[in-house]
C-alpha atoms as one frame of an Amber mdcrd trajectory, in Angstrom:
protein
   0.060  -0.119  -0.125   3.165   2.187   0.044   3.463   4.326  -3.318   7.231
   3.944  -3.981   7.115   0.250  -4.789   4.301   0.487  -6.998   5.203   3.429
  -9.028   8.644   2.081  -9.372   7.358  -1.638 -10.073   5.062   0.073 -12.870
   8.159   1.754 -14.423  10.005  -1.076 -14.700   6.927  -2.818 -16.434   7.026
  -0.072 -18.717  10.668  -0.202 -19.614  10.663  -4.131 -20.075   7.895  -3.108
 -22.680  10.047  -0.495 -24.649  13.320  -2.462 -24.195  12.050  -5.905 -24.690
  14.382  -7.331 -21.556  13.240  -8.769 -18.462  16.195  -7.557 -16.699  15.837
  -3.719 -16.018  18.357  -1.582 -13.872  16.588   1.522 -12.643  18.419   4.027
 -10.054  16.739   5.481  -7.064  17.352   8.311  -4.778  17.908   7.394  -1.005
  18.590   9.471   1.952  21.675   9.189   3.862  20.514  11.096   6.786  19.800
   8.190   9.092  21.728   9.160  12.050  21.246  11.489  14.794  24.406  13.083
  14.307  23.629  14.396  10.875  19.861  15.128  11.645  20.369  18.768  12.789
  22.959  19.545   9.995  22.410  21.265   6.465  23.529  19.559   3.485  23.326
  17.152   0.691  22.990  13.548   2.540  21.449  11.531  -0.736  22.869   8.696
  -2.519  22.081   6.681  -5.472  20.956   3.358  -5.247  20.778   0.929  -8.484
  18.299  -1.676  -8.440  18.346  -4.561 -10.543  14.672  -5.762 -11.047  13.636
  -8.726 -12.918  10.252  -8.225 -14.609   7.754 -11.082 -15.620   4.912  -9.825
 -17.613   2.974 -12.690 -16.095   3.102 -11.243 -12.963   0.419  -8.890 -11.522
   1.009  -5.285 -10.577   0.382  -6.170  -6.689   3.086  -9.002  -6.977   5.448
  -6.615  -8.903   4.904  -4.084  -6.082   5.687  -6.770  -3.446   8.793  -7.941
  -5.223  10.057  -4.644  -5.781   9.575  -3.414  -1.989  11.726  -6.635  -1.053
  14.637  -5.070  -3.470  14.340  -1.984  -2.142  14.490  -3.010   1.661  17.625
  -5.114   0.661  19.189  -2.147  -1.350  18.791   0.503   1.396  20.867  -1.707
   3.587  23.892  -0.722   1.345  23.083   2.775   0.788  26.184   3.850   2.268
  28.123   2.546  -0.333  29.214   5.549  -2.644  27.484   5.649  -5.848  31.088
   6.379  -7.424  32.469   3.060  -5.669  29.992   1.129  -7.351  30.680   2.340
 -10.685  34.355   2.354 -10.344  34.076  -1.467  -9.409  32.200  -2.009 -12.467
  35.023  -0.192 -14.655  37.712  -2.500 -13.115  35.569  -5.616 -14.089  35.571
  -4.177 -17.481  31.814  -3.528 -17.975  30.966  -2.177 -21.023  28.685   0.322
 -19.595  29.996   1.095 -16.022  27.159   3.610 -15.197  24.447   1.337 -13.682
  22.104   4.357 -13.403  21.263   5.734 -16.894  17.828   5.739 -15.894  16.582
   7.005 -12.828  13.130   7.074 -10.793  12.642   9.814  -8.099   9.732   9.793
  -5.901   9.637  13.517  -4.365   7.791  13.524  -1.281   9.317  16.892  -0.172
   9.529  17.447   3.752   8.323  21.204   4.742   9.932  22.411   7.710   7.706
  24.307  10.194   8.977  27.990  10.430   7.191  30.337  12.569   5.231  33.035
  10.749   6.156  31.382   7.215   4.648  29.414   5.043   7.079  26.771   3.264
   6.331  25.129  -0.002   8.617  23.129  -2.545   9.317  23.981  -6.275  11.118
  21.772  -8.595  14.056  23.878 -10.298  14.931  22.453 -13.389  18.989  22.809
 -14.094  19.204  23.227 -17.669  20.663  19.869 -18.535  19.808  16.033 -17.453
  22.637  14.416 -15.742  21.164  10.952 -16.911  19.804   9.513 -20.158  16.314
   9.722 -18.535  14.645  10.433 -15.171  11.307  10.029 -13.833   9.785  12.154
 -11.343   6.703  11.518  -9.393   5.521  14.211  -6.770   2.404  13.762  -4.585
  -0.141  16.745  -5.054  -3.261  17.435  -2.868  -5.294  14.662  -4.366  -3.102
  13.275  -7.038   0.183  12.586  -8.181   2.261  14.904 -10.623   4.232  12.969
 -13.375   7.275  14.676 -15.017  10.011  13.555 -17.060  13.551  14.811 -17.479
  15.748  13.308 -20.487  19.047  13.959 -22.518  18.236  15.331 -25.825  21.366
  13.829 -27.167  19.768  10.238 -26.458  16.047  10.329 -27.082  13.538  12.316
 -29.115  10.748  14.543 -27.549   7.894  12.602 -29.258   9.371   9.158 -27.872
   9.441  10.723 -24.343   6.035  11.988 -24.537   4.670   8.659 -25.481   6.418
   7.096 -22.862   4.864   9.226 -20.243   1.459   8.801 -21.863   1.928   4.889
 -21.639   3.129   5.104 -18.035   0.138   7.099 -16.916  -1.924   4.451 -18.718
  -0.340   1.706 -16.833  -0.479   3.437 -13.427  -4.199   3.744 -14.067  -4.616
   0.231 -15.192  -2.493  -1.078 -12.089  -4.714   0.746  -9.793  -7.992  -0.550
 -11.114  -6.626  -4.372 -11.768  -3.970  -5.202  -9.179  -4.673  -8.850  -9.461
  -4.509  -9.091 -13.176  -1.043 -10.018 -14.777   0.546  -7.136 -16.665   0.503
  -8.994 -20.149  -3.295  -8.723 -20.090  -2.750  -4.903 -20.699  -2.720  -4.621
 -24.304   0.472  -2.638 -25.684  -0.562   0.565 -27.076   1.209   0.406 -30.535
   1.078   4.405 -30.784   3.021   4.762 -27.553   5.301   1.813 -27.884   6.322
   2.249 -31.501  10.214   1.593 -30.963  12.526   0.320 -28.344  13.491   3.063
 -25.848  17.314   2.503 -27.248  19.746   5.034 -28.606  18.784   5.318 -32.297
  21.679   6.156 -34.676  20.397   9.074 -36.567  22.257  11.354 -39.142  24.038
  14.023 -37.154  21.682  16.874 -39.358  18.760  15.356 -38.027  19.779  15.664
 -34.489  20.878  19.060 -34.769  17.446  20.192 -36.200  15.472  18.205 -33.166
  18.024  20.022 -30.821  16.965  23.317 -32.440  13.354  22.421 -32.034  13.737
  21.374 -28.362  16.082  24.263 -27.449  15.943  27.107 -29.927  17.586  29.702
 -27.832  20.423  27.623 -26.451  23.887  28.922 -27.972  25.193  26.749 -30.568
  28.156  28.516 -32.155  30.574  31.272 -31.080  33.359  32.892 -32.513  34.599
  36.133 -31.072  31.560  38.122 -30.992  29.808  36.256 -33.591  27.149  33.802
 -31.880  24.265  31.300 -33.124  21.578  29.746 -31.220  20.429  26.343 -32.643
  17.628  27.893 -34.256  19.625  30.499 -35.798  22.368  28.033 -37.074  19.758
  25.525 -38.574  17.935  28.223 -40.215  21.073  29.667 -41.783  22.084  26.380
 -42.647  18.818  25.350 -44.382  19.209  28.902 -46.285  22.834  27.796 -47.535
  22.020  24.462 -48.315  19.033  25.603 -50.836  21.383  27.865 -52.501  24.171
  25.382 -52.642  21.242  22.701 -54.292  20.395  25.474 -56.868  24.194  25.193
 -57.798  23.761  21.583 -58.428  24.879  20.021 -55.043  23.027  16.921 -54.040
  23.132  13.470 -52.310  26.548  11.680 -52.576  28.396  14.914 -53.744  31.432
  16.528 -52.341  31.991  20.048 -51.256  35.355  21.585 -50.720  35.279  24.127
 -47.868  38.303  26.435 -47.398  37.251  29.155 -44.995  38.825  30.286 -41.915
  37.634  29.836 -38.349  34.227  31.333 -38.283  30.511  31.175 -37.555  30.234
  30.539 -41.632  32.633  27.437 -41.453  30.124  25.468 -39.153  27.185  26.923
 -41.098  28.589  25.777 -44.332  29.606  22.270 -42.736  25.931  21.641 -41.647
  24.678  22.885 -45.018  26.597  20.435 -46.998  25.643  17.596 -44.833  21.900
  18.494 -44.987  21.814  17.687 -48.601  23.452  14.542 -48.223  26.814  15.420
 -49.340  30.253  15.062 -47.856  32.118  18.496 -46.747  36.077  18.335 -47.768
  37.945  20.532 -45.328  41.053  22.349 -46.362  42.761  24.691 -43.766  43.264
  27.900 -45.092  46.846  28.114 -43.517  47.937  25.428 -46.050  50.581  26.600
 -48.825  48.490  27.021 -52.249  50.423  23.414 -53.462  48.758  21.528 -50.757
  45.369  23.227 -51.438  45.218  22.560 -54.909  46.488  18.984 -54.489  43.659
  18.289 -51.943  40.906  19.698 -53.930  42.018  17.779 -56.790  42.213  14.542
 -54.984  38.914  15.312 -53.217  37.462  15.838 -56.586  34.416  18.295 -55.258
  31.580  19.637 -56.987  32.449  23.038 -56.166  34.291  24.876 -53.194  32.979
  27.121 -50.889  35.362  29.795 -49.799  35.573  33.761 -49.151  37.046  36.126
 -51.597  40.798  35.561 -50.609  40.294  31.709 -51.095  38.258  32.050 -54.437
  41.875  33.552 -55.756  43.654  30.473 -54.664  41.347  27.845 -56.310  41.511
  26.623 -59.716  38.083  25.248 -60.024  34.339  26.121 -59.441  33.951  28.103
 -56.222  31.170  29.878 -54.472  31.884  32.287 -51.733  29.869  32.232 -48.498
  28.812  35.725 -48.939  27.132  34.724 -52.228  25.506  31.720 -50.357  24.362
  33.886 -47.402  21.970  35.361 -50.022  20.295  32.061 -49.795  18.048  30.670
 -52.812  14.525  31.549 -54.353  13.178  28.891 -52.404  14.051  27.289 -48.840
  12.319  23.908 -47.923  10.699  23.326 -44.645  13.144  22.624 -42.014  11.929
  19.049 -40.876  12.609  18.129 -44.760  16.089  17.244 -43.706  15.353  14.197
 -42.162  14.164  12.755 -45.525  16.868  14.172 -47.459  19.820  12.765 -45.439
  20.294   8.901 -44.540  22.884   7.117 -42.334  24.630   5.696 -45.603  25.276
   9.199 -46.947  28.926  10.743 -46.953  29.582  12.879 -44.199  33.054  14.315
 -44.762  36.327  13.363 -46.228  39.691  13.669 -44.162  43.008  13.415 -45.834
  45.800  12.071 -44.064  48.961  14.555 -43.896  51.256  12.505 -46.569  54.227
  12.695 -44.664  54.975   8.961 -45.815  53.686   9.772 -49.361  50.757  11.265
 -51.092  47.959  12.208 -48.847  45.278  10.053 -48.693  41.436  10.746 -48.144
  39.030   8.885 -46.027  35.288   9.026 -46.714  33.098   8.857 -43.670  29.676
   8.264 -43.611  26.741   9.534 -41.279  26.381   6.426 -39.422  30.172   6.215
 -38.502  29.846  10.153 -37.187  26.714   9.370 -35.478  28.281   6.514 -33.569
  31.451   8.143 -32.641  29.164  11.163 -31.485  27.218   9.126 -29.273  30.054
   7.054 -28.006  31.620  10.011 -26.411  28.640  10.060 -24.152  29.441   6.746
 -22.597  33.307   7.161 -22.707  33.765  10.681 -21.460  32.559  10.681 -17.827
  32.806  12.585 -14.414  34.242  11.455 -11.216  31.071   9.225 -10.635  31.008
   7.515 -13.815  28.172   9.472 -15.027  28.044  10.770 -18.807  29.903  14.256
 -18.601  27.296  16.486 -20.090  29.714  19.031 -22.291  27.979  22.059 -23.012
  31.046  23.606 -24.981  33.921  22.387 -26.590  37.147  24.495 -27.655  38.041
  23.785 -31.156  41.801  23.751 -30.987  42.598  21.424 -34.137  42.887  22.395
 -37.631  39.614  21.773 -39.619  41.534  19.551 -42.032  42.453  17.478 -38.871
  40.059  14.471 -37.978  39.935  15.490 -34.166  38.150  18.619 -35.407  35.051
  16.467 -36.047  34.598  16.157 -32.128  34.835  19.676 -31.839  31.981  20.786
 -34.385  29.685  17.938 -33.349  29.843  17.277 -30.134
């Protein structure tokens, strides 16, 4: 009859439907303020307990709630083991995913202290970034419970999370009305559970478009005093892409990019990829002989540059200023999802040529997306959680492969 086991068990049953696994790991928040010595202290006395829950669709909501209650009780005995120590132990064992609490469940039952002459209330404050892939918050209100979800936009799409929330609410209502009926008696909502809740590889231009939709005013690019939000970046890239398309650039083509470090450089790279084409970066500091060699080897349909670069290129060129004028017709932003595929080329990077002739390596959108998402797993903070990098200083040359991390992280 306690709310925590029921809400958590139902959430685990939900995850089983989305992930198609009967072995679910969910992190919960537990208080370590359980000693008289720390009771009067002001501070953060919370820890994360990763729970391993076995989900049998043939069990009833009541049975799963009782089983979950037992797991909770056993886990609370170990709540003074630091989460960082658990994650470090998994890393020492070579576990591929050392962070066991990528999905969190929080039953927020705020304690409101009694202060003389004051009315105390609690409010959830969003920090502006999600520290996990997905966190579900359940908060008691006057006559009901409030459900909210926090997720990483680099991992999940908004419409998927909204469908997840709707299905969770549906399962909670059904569990209350049918506590003794097996979960598998509740039909799956095909519209809600349309795809597994796993990281889905999608082309980077599509992910950037979704970021612009979810967080339009978030800064995306900064170079000196020039700054673009995600909305401004995608709007400009769409216009430049349309202008390139009018000049014959399409899926599978290559486009040389000879531009100094600037906002225009990033806009042009994204514009090229929106067409399903690959950009061929050439550093403006290269001598003329190498610029000519890389463009001949890269065989681009045309090159995008500035006035200074146009005088160095023997071949079809267009300046970024000309492209900034846009095209006669700019397609809807959402059209990029159908224009770019994972098998389309993303960029061409050349080796230094120190042991001979430079060799070009063509990288497709699938590998670009895979390497970008992999950084979420590999770059972690001290606790083993993903390091939520919100800015990246681009130090390397645009002609060097590591520049890709700086551009697309």
